[in-house]
PDB file of C-alpha atoms in Angstrom:
ATOM      1  CA  MET A   1      -0.019  -0.067  -0.035  1.00 61.00           C
ATOM      2  CA  SER A   2       1.323   3.481  -0.948  1.00 70.00           C
ATOM      3  CA  VAL A   3       1.144   6.001   1.799  1.00 83.00           C
ATOM      4  CA  ASP A   4       1.578   9.733   1.591  1.00 91.00           C
ATOM      5  CA  PHE A   5      -0.110  12.680   3.450  1.00 96.00           C
ATOM      6  CA  LEU A   6      -0.219  16.307   3.524  1.00 97.00           C
ATOM      7  CA  GLU A   7      -1.143  16.777   7.228  1.00 97.00           C
ATOM      8  CA  VAL A   8      -0.502  15.229  10.552  1.00 98.00           C
ATOM      9  CA  SER A   9      -3.259  15.546  13.139  1.00 98.00           C
ATOM     10  CA  ILE A  10      -2.663  14.975  16.885  1.00 98.00           C
ATOM     11  CA  GLN A  11      -5.912  14.386  18.617  1.00 97.00           C
ATOM     12  CA  GLU A  12      -6.509  14.382  22.421  1.00 97.00           C
ATOM     13  CA  LEU A  13      -3.145  12.543  22.815  1.00 97.00           C
ATOM     14  CA  SER A  14      -2.292  11.377  26.311  1.00 98.00           C
ATOM     15  CA  ARG A  15       0.508   9.205  27.605  1.00 97.00           C
ATOM     16  CA  ASN A  16       0.841   7.784  31.108  1.00 96.00           C
ATOM     17  CA  PHE A  17       3.934   6.179  32.704  1.00 93.00           C
ATOM     18  CA  GLY A  18       2.402   4.325  35.631  1.00 91.00           C
ATOM     19  CA  ARG A  19       0.784   7.065  37.790  1.00 87.00           C
ATOM     20  CA  ARG A  20       2.661   9.870  35.978  1.00 91.00           C
ATOM     21  CA  ARG A  21       1.023  11.526  33.085  1.00 93.00           C
ATOM     22  CA  ALA A  22       3.663  12.684  30.581  1.00 96.00           C
ATOM     23  CA  LEU A  23       1.082  14.029  28.119  1.00 97.00           C
ATOM     24  CA  SER A  24      -2.471  15.155  28.634  1.00 97.00           C
ATOM     25  CA  ARG A  25      -4.983  15.747  25.782  1.00 97.00           C
ATOM     26  CA  VAL A  26      -2.610  17.280  23.409  1.00 98.00           C
ATOM     27  CA  THR A  27      -4.324  18.484  20.202  1.00 98.00           C
ATOM     28  CA  PHE A  28      -2.878  20.343  17.089  1.00 97.00           C
ATOM     29  CA  ASP A  29      -2.273  19.933  13.515  1.00 96.00           C
ATOM     30  CA  CYS A  30       0.883  20.224  11.186  1.00 96.00           C
ATOM     31  CA  ARG A  31       0.693  20.707   7.439  1.00 97.00           C
ATOM     32  CA  ALA A  32       2.956  20.198   4.419  1.00 97.00           C
ATOM     33  CA  GLY A  33       5.420  23.047   3.759  1.00 97.00           C
ATOM     34  CA  GLU A  34       5.313  24.108   7.506  1.00 97.00           C
ATOM     35  CA  ILE A  35       7.939  24.032  10.397  1.00 97.00           C
ATOM     36  CA  VAL A  36       6.166  23.847  13.695  1.00 97.00           C
ATOM     37  CA  GLY A  37       8.123  24.385  16.936  1.00 96.00           C
ATOM     38  CA  LEU A  38       7.554  22.353  20.156  1.00 96.00           C
ATOM     39  CA  LEU A  39       8.669  24.589  22.941  1.00 94.00           C
ATOM     40  CA  GLY A  40       8.560  23.939  26.682  1.00 91.00           C
ATOM     41  CA  PRO A  41      10.923  23.197  29.624  1.00 90.00           C
ATOM     42  CA  ASN A  42      12.583  19.967  30.406  1.00 88.00           C
ATOM     43  CA  GLY A  43       9.968  17.466  31.336  1.00 90.00           C
ATOM     44  CA  ALA A  44       7.202  19.084  29.444  1.00 93.00           C
ATOM     45  CA  GLY A  45       6.592  16.073  27.245  1.00 95.00           C
ATOM     46  CA  LYS A  46       8.288  17.089  23.981  1.00 96.00           C
ATOM     47  CA  SER A  47      10.390  14.071  23.480  1.00 95.00           C
ATOM     48  CA  THR A  48       7.500  11.820  24.338  1.00 96.00           C
ATOM     49  CA  LEU A  49       5.251  13.551  21.950  1.00 97.00           C
ATOM     50  CA  LEU A  50       7.714  13.212  19.206  1.00 97.00           C
ATOM     51  CA  ALA A  51       8.314   9.466  19.996  1.00 96.00           C
ATOM     52  CA  ILE A  52       4.612   8.891  19.643  1.00 97.00           C
ATOM     53  CA  ILE A  53       4.310  10.752  16.386  1.00 98.00           C
ATOM     54  CA  SER A  54       7.266   8.780  15.050  1.00 97.00           C
ATOM     55  CA  THR A  55       5.444   5.526  15.871  1.00 96.00           C
ATOM     56  CA  LEU A  56       8.218   4.503  18.173  1.00 94.00           C
ATOM     57  CA  ALA A  57       6.103   4.792  21.267  1.00 95.00           C
ATOM     58  CA  THR A  58       2.291   4.416  21.833  1.00 95.00           C
ATOM     59  CA  ALA A  59      -0.302   6.689  23.309  1.00 97.00           C
ATOM     60  CA  SER A  60      -2.396   5.779  26.268  1.00 97.00           C
ATOM     61  CA  ALA A  61      -5.337   7.753  24.754  1.00 97.00           C
ATOM     62  CA  GLY A  62      -6.094   9.783  21.793  1.00 97.00           C
ATOM     63  CA  GLU A  63      -4.446   9.167  18.336  1.00 97.00           C
ATOM     64  CA  VAL A  64      -2.161  10.582  15.706  1.00 98.00           C
ATOM     65  CA  ARG A  65      -3.617  10.709  12.011  1.00 97.00           C
ATOM     66  CA  TYR A  66      -1.422  10.891   8.980  1.00 97.00           C
ATOM     67  CA  GLY A  67      -3.471  12.272   6.191  1.00 96.00           C
ATOM     68  CA  GLY A  68      -6.612  10.740   7.783  1.00 91.00           C
ATOM     69  CA  ARG A  69      -5.170   7.399   8.679  1.00 95.00           C
ATOM     70  CA  THR A  70      -3.697   6.143  11.944  1.00 95.00           C
ATOM     71  CA  ALA A  71      -0.364   4.377  12.131  1.00 95.00           C
ATOM     72  CA  ARG A  72      -2.229   1.044  12.425  1.00 93.00           C
ATOM     73  CA  GLU A  73      -4.281   1.689   9.409  1.00 94.00           C
ATOM     74  CA  SER A  74      -1.274   2.748   7.363  1.00 93.00           C
ATOM     75  CA  GLY A  75       0.900  -0.157   8.356  1.00 91.00           C
ATOM     76  CA  SER A  76       4.703  -0.461   8.504  1.00 89.00           C
ATOM     77  CA  VAL A  77       5.147   1.358   5.251  1.00 92.00           C
ATOM     78  CA  LEU A  78       4.295   4.575   7.107  1.00 95.00           C
ATOM     79  CA  ARG A  79       7.824   4.574   8.632  1.00 93.00           C
ATOM     80  CA  SER A  80       9.217   5.061   5.160  1.00 93.00           C
ATOM     81  CA  LYS A  81       7.598   8.550   5.231  1.00 96.00           C
ATOM     82  CA  ILE A  82       9.121   9.611   8.581  1.00 97.00           C
ATOM     83  CA  GLY A  83      12.566  10.921   9.424  1.00 96.00           C
ATOM     84  CA  VAL A  84      13.655  11.157  13.020  1.00 96.00           C
ATOM     85  CA  LEU A  85      16.575  12.982  14.644  1.00 95.00           C
ATOM     86  CA  SER A  86      16.521  12.312  18.456  1.00 91.00           C
ATOM     87  CA  HIS A  87      18.926  12.781  21.236  1.00 86.00           C
ATOM     88  CA  ASP A  88      20.345   9.454  20.358  1.00 88.00           C
ATOM     89  CA  LEU A  89      21.831  10.133  17.001  1.00 92.00           C
ATOM     90  CA  HIS A  90      21.654   6.500  15.918  1.00 91.00           C
ATOM     91  CA  LEU A  91      25.227   6.460  14.351  1.00 96.00           C
ATOM     92  CA  TYR A  92      27.664   3.515  14.519  1.00 97.00           C
ATOM     93  CA  SER A  93      30.926   4.956  15.830  1.00 96.00           C
ATOM     94  CA  GLU A  94      32.850   1.995  14.583  1.00 97.00           C
ATOM     95  CA  LEU A  95      31.816   2.729  10.931  1.00 98.00           C
ATOM     96  CA  THR A  96      32.880   5.592   8.749  1.00 98.00           C
ATOM     97  CA  ALA A  97      30.605   8.464   7.909  1.00 98.00           C
ATOM     98  CA  PHE A  98      30.099   7.000   4.408  1.00 98.00           C
ATOM     99  CA  GLU A  99      29.505   3.516   5.694  1.00 98.00           C
ATOM    100  CA  ASN A 100      26.882   4.811   8.151  1.00 98.00           C
ATOM    101  CA  LEU A 101      24.956   6.547   5.427  1.00 98.00           C
ATOM    102  CA  ALA A 102      25.223   3.759   3.004  1.00 97.00           C
ATOM    103  CA  PHE A 103      24.032   1.314   5.680  1.00 97.00           C
ATOM    104  CA  PHE A 104      20.979   3.401   6.418  1.00 96.00           C
ATOM    105  CA  GLY A 105      20.248   3.930   2.938  1.00 96.00           C
ATOM    106  CA  ARG A 106      20.096   0.150   2.404  1.00 96.00           C
ATOM    107  CA  LEU A 107      18.014  -0.143   5.551  1.00 93.00           C
ATOM    108  CA  TYR A 108      15.541   2.477   4.143  1.00 92.00           C
ATOM    109  CA  GLY A 109      15.431   0.629   0.747  1.00 92.00           C
ATOM    110  CA  VAL A 110      16.552   3.669  -1.275  1.00 93.00           C
ATOM    111  CA  ALA A 111      17.842   3.240  -4.793  1.00 93.00           C
ATOM    112  CA  ASP A 112      21.605   3.493  -5.152  1.00 95.00           C
ATOM    113  CA  PRO A 113      22.506   4.011  -1.481  1.00 96.00           C
ATOM    114  CA  GLN A 114      26.127   4.739  -2.108  1.00 96.00           C
ATOM    115  CA  THR A 115      25.406   7.674  -4.446  1.00 97.00           C
ATOM    116  CA  LEU A 116      22.864   9.043  -1.924  1.00 96.00           C
ATOM    117  CA  ALA A 117      25.370   8.607   0.848  1.00 97.00           C
ATOM    118  CA  ALA A 118      28.029  10.687  -1.021  1.00 97.00           C
ATOM    119  CA  ARG A 119      25.489  13.550  -1.805  1.00 96.00           C
ATOM    120  CA  ALA A 120      24.419  13.425   1.873  1.00 96.00           C
ATOM    121  CA  LEU A 121      27.918  13.845   2.914  1.00 97.00           C
ATOM    122  CA  ASP A 122      28.456  16.955   0.785  1.00 95.00           C
ATOM    123  CA  ARG A 123      25.218  18.487   2.169  1.00 92.00           C
ATOM    124  CA  ALA A 124      26.501  17.829   5.721  1.00 92.00           C
ATOM    125  CA  ARG A 125      29.788  19.541   4.765  1.00 91.00           C
ATOM    126  CA  LEU A 126      31.621  16.270   5.452  1.00 96.00           C
ATOM    127  CA  GLY A 127      32.600  15.387   1.885  1.00 96.00           C
ATOM    128  CA  ASP A 128      36.219  15.195   2.847  1.00 97.00           C
ATOM    129  CA  ARG A 129      35.583  13.139   5.987  1.00 98.00           C
ATOM    130  CA  GLY A 130      33.628  10.183   4.502  1.00 97.00           C
ATOM    131  CA  ALA A 131      36.362   7.800   4.983  1.00 98.00           C
ATOM    132  CA  ASP A 132      36.910   8.685   8.669  1.00 98.00           C
ATOM    133  CA  LEU A 133      35.439   6.795  11.620  1.00 98.00           C
ATOM    134  CA  VAL A 134      32.484   8.499  13.353  1.00 98.00           C
ATOM    135  CA  SER A 135      34.144   7.894  16.662  1.00 97.00           C
ATOM    136  CA  GLY A 136      36.464  10.695  15.993  1.00 97.00           C
ATOM    137  CA  PHE A 137      33.847  13.242  14.975  1.00 95.00           C
ATOM    138  CA  SER A 138      32.725  16.259  17.120  1.00 90.00           C
ATOM    139  CA  ARG A 139      29.167  16.577  18.522  1.00 88.00           C
ATOM    140  CA  GLY A 140      28.452  19.114  15.742  1.00 87.00           C
ATOM    141  CA  MET A 141      29.770  16.816  13.031  1.00 92.00           C
ATOM    142  CA  ARG A 142      27.740  13.871  14.295  1.00 93.00           C
ATOM    143  CA  GLN A 143      24.688  16.020  14.456  1.00 91.00           C
ATOM    144  CA  ARG A 144      25.014  17.180  10.800  1.00 91.00           C
ATOM    145  CA  LEU A 145      25.739  13.594   9.716  1.00 95.00           C
ATOM    146  CA  ALA A 146      22.674  12.238  11.684  1.00 95.00           C
ATOM    147  CA  LEU A 147      20.345  14.833  10.119  1.00 94.00           C
ATOM    148  CA  GLU A 148      21.323  13.689   6.600  1.00 95.00           C
ATOM    149  CA  ARG A 149      20.812  10.128   7.775  1.00 96.00           C
ATOM    150  CA  ALA A 150      17.345  11.062   8.703  1.00 96.00           C
ATOM    151  CA  LEU A 151      16.650  12.547   5.315  1.00 96.00           C
ATOM    152  CA  LEU A 152      18.106   9.880   3.022  1.00 96.00           C
ATOM    153  CA  HIS A 153      14.698   8.401   2.179  1.00 95.00           C
ATOM    154  CA  ASN A 154      13.054  11.866   1.434  1.00 94.00           C
ATOM    155  CA  PRO A 155      10.498  11.625   4.232  1.00 96.00           C
ATOM    156  CA  ARG A 156       7.307  13.556   4.167  1.00 97.00           C
ATOM    157  CA  LEU A 157       7.434  14.190   7.995  1.00 98.00           C
ATOM    158  CA  LEU A 158      10.661  15.192   9.721  1.00 98.00           C
ATOM    159  CA  LEU A 159      10.734  15.051  13.540  1.00 98.00           C
ATOM    160  CA  LEU A 160      13.693  16.791  15.199  1.00 97.00           C
ATOM    161  CA  ASP A 161      14.509  16.792  18.997  1.00 95.00           C
ATOM    162  CA  GLU A 162      16.974  19.666  19.693  1.00 92.00           C
ATOM    163  CA  PRO A 163      18.780  19.565  16.262  1.00 92.00           C
ATOM    164  CA  PHE A 164      20.811  22.682  17.069  1.00 89.00           C
ATOM    165  CA  THR A 165      22.632  21.071  20.019  1.00 81.00           C
ATOM    166  CA  GLY A 166      26.444  21.170  19.542  1.00 76.00           C
ATOM    167  CA  LEU A 167      26.397  23.343  16.316  1.00 83.00           C
ATOM    168  CA  ASP A 168      28.582  26.336  15.758  1.00 86.00           C
ATOM    169  CA  ASP A 169      27.187  29.420  14.091  1.00 88.00           C
ATOM    170  CA  THR A 170      28.124  28.254  10.520  1.00 86.00           C
ATOM    171  CA  SER A 171      26.511  24.946  11.107  1.00 84.00           C
ATOM    172  CA  THR A 172      23.281  26.450  12.605  1.00 89.00           C
ATOM    173  CA  TYR A 173      23.002  28.735   9.539  1.00 89.00           C
ATOM    174  CA  ALA A 174      23.483  25.775   7.242  1.00 87.00           C
ATOM    175  CA  LEU A 175      20.855  23.815   9.177  1.00 89.00           C
ATOM    176  CA  ILE A 176      18.376  26.787   8.937  1.00 92.00           C
ATOM    177  CA  ALA A 177      18.984  26.930   5.245  1.00 91.00           C
ATOM    178  CA  ARG A 178      18.294  23.146   4.936  1.00 91.00           C
ATOM    179  CA  LEU A 179      15.036  23.318   6.835  1.00 94.00           C
ATOM    180  CA  ARG A 180      13.928  26.104   4.655  1.00 95.00           C
ATOM    181  CA  GLU A 181      14.668  23.985   1.610  1.00 94.00           C
ATOM    182  CA  LEU A 182      12.633  21.072   2.984  1.00 95.00           C
ATOM    183  CA  ARG A 183       9.747  23.472   3.764  1.00 96.00           C
ATOM    184  CA  ALA A 184       9.740  24.598   0.198  1.00 97.00           C
ATOM    185  CA  ALA A 185       9.722  21.007  -0.969  1.00 96.00           C
ATOM    186  CA  GLY A 186       6.562  20.376   1.122  1.00 97.00           C
ATOM    187  CA  CYS A 187       8.024  18.537   4.063  1.00 97.00           C
ATOM    188  CA  ILE A 188       6.176  18.690   7.355  1.00 98.00           C
ATOM    189  CA  THR A 189       8.792  19.464  10.047  1.00 98.00           C
ATOM    190  CA  LEU A 190       8.142  19.295  13.859  1.00 98.00           C
ATOM    191  CA  LEU A 191      10.969  20.658  15.783  1.00 96.00           C
ATOM    192  CA  ALA A 192      11.555  20.653  19.584  1.00 96.00           C
ATOM    193  CA  THR A 193      14.123  23.203  20.698  1.00 91.00           C
ATOM    194  CA  HIS A 194      15.160  25.327  23.684  1.00 85.00           C
ATOM    195  CA  ASP A 195      16.921  27.830  21.372  1.00 85.00           C
ATOM    196  CA  LEU A 196      14.410  30.691  21.104  1.00 87.00           C
ATOM    197  CA  ASP A 197      16.727  32.833  18.997  1.00 86.00           C
ATOM    198  CA  VAL A 198      17.058  30.189  16.416  1.00 87.00           C
ATOM    199  CA  ALA A 199      13.280  29.332  16.717  1.00 87.00           C
ATOM    200  CA  GLU A 200      12.400  32.906  15.701  1.00 89.00           C
ATOM    201  CA  ARG A 201      14.440  32.592  12.517  1.00 91.00           C
ATOM    202  CA  VAL A 202      13.107  29.206  11.316  1.00 94.00           C
ATOM    203  CA  LEU A 203       9.689  28.351  12.741  1.00 95.00           C
ATOM    204  CA  ASP A 204       6.353  29.178  11.111  1.00 95.00           C
ATOM    205  CA  ARG A 205       4.472  28.812  14.343  1.00 95.00           C
ATOM    206  CA  ALA A 206       4.971  27.219  17.739  1.00 95.00           C
ATOM    207  CA  VAL A 207       3.237  24.972  20.286  1.00 95.00           C
ATOM    208  CA  ILE A 208       4.119  25.473  23.875  1.00 94.00           C
ATOM    209  CA  LEU A 209       4.031  22.501  26.275  1.00 94.00           C
ATOM    210  CA  GLN A 210       4.071  22.655  30.036  1.00 93.00           C
ATOM    211  CA  ASP A 211       3.538  19.677  32.390  1.00 93.00           C
ATOM    212  CA  GLY A 212       2.299  17.510  29.414  1.00 95.00           C
ATOM    213  CA  ARG A 213      -0.324  19.956  28.390  1.00 96.00           C
ATOM    214  CA  ILE A 214      -0.516  22.680  25.637  1.00 95.00           C
ATOM    215  CA  SER A 215      -0.338  26.004  27.477  1.00 91.00           C
ATOM    216  CA  GLY A 216      -0.588  28.023  24.351  1.00 89.00           C
ATOM    217  CA  THR A 217       0.065  28.229  20.629  1.00 91.00           C
ATOM    218  CA  GLU A 218       2.016  31.046  18.878  1.00 90.00           C
ATOM    219  CA  PRO A 219       1.044  31.684  15.246  1.00 89.00           C
ATOM    220  CA  GLU A 220       3.525  34.553  15.078  1.00 85.00           C
ATOM    221  CA  VAL A 221       7.115  33.862  15.932  1.00 85.00           C
ATOM    222  CA  ARG A 222       8.581  37.468  16.151  1.00 84.00           C
ATOM    223  CA  GLY A 223       9.090  38.410  19.718  1.00 82.00           C
ATOM    224  CA  LEU A 224       8.510  34.775  20.590  1.00 85.00           C
ATOM    225  CA  ARG A 225      10.890  34.813  23.653  1.00 82.00           C
ATOM    226  CA  LYS A 226       8.844  37.153  25.744  1.00 82.00           C
ATOM    227  CA  ARG A 227       5.487  35.629  25.045  1.00 83.00           C
ATOM    228  CA  TYR A 228       6.995  32.174  25.642  1.00 83.00           C
ATOM    229  CA  GLN A 229       8.409  33.311  29.038  1.00 82.00           C
ATOM    230  CA  ASP A 230       5.033  35.007  29.951  1.00 80.00           C
ATOM    231  CA  ARG A 231       3.088  31.861  29.116  1.00 76.00           C
ATOM    232  CA  LEU A 232       5.436  29.627  31.370  1.00 76.00           C
ATOM    233  CA  HIS A 233       5.203  32.070  34.201  1.00 73.00           C
ATOM    234  CA  ALA A 234       1.508  32.169  33.831  1.00 74.00           C
ATOM    235  CA  GLY A 235       1.238  28.404  33.804  1.00 64.00           C
ATOM    236  CA  THR A 236       3.525  28.251  36.898  1.00 61.00           C
ATOM    237  CA  ALA A 237       1.483  30.733  38.776  1.00 56.00           C
ATOM    238  CA  SER A 238      -1.808  28.830  38.070  1.00 52.00           C
TER     239      SER A 238
END
């Protein structure tokens, strides 16, 4: 079955870990050609939400619909439309950068994984380091490599958990440019970040999580830092 979608809809999503509720009735939509930010303090539920949307975790209640279908209705082929960059970069330190990308290309079932791996190295600005072991890479280099690993199969939905961690200014600018390219190509990007200065430069809108609940949405990202802080303070006070 062929699966594609232009919208992801999160509907009344909750997730419990024993007696602790990590998410509570979270609802919002993401559309093709849009970069949506997930903002919130540590423990707000951002990583849990991304894990559920990626199909790597299950909800306790509610559902995620990908163009009208749930993950169960879409089947395992849905994962071929999802790219994920989490805190764990999912790279093999004992392999070279090229070997990592070629391996994941074969895992994703892409055509000509070696050619795609070479192109991905160039996009990551690591074209001259393809034969080097990943164990010798800095965090920023690994981050850039892992992003291209997540994009090898041209996913419709890209889920990023703190993608700017460890990046210098040059790499940050390059990542922002890459995300804008993906937006123009119709990718749906959901991005969790603490970096509000970067968020203002790349997000189309933002969803703010606090204690597992949506405390607000921001359709306008200019001046986001102050409004975000005001929402968190209001949530704490209540």
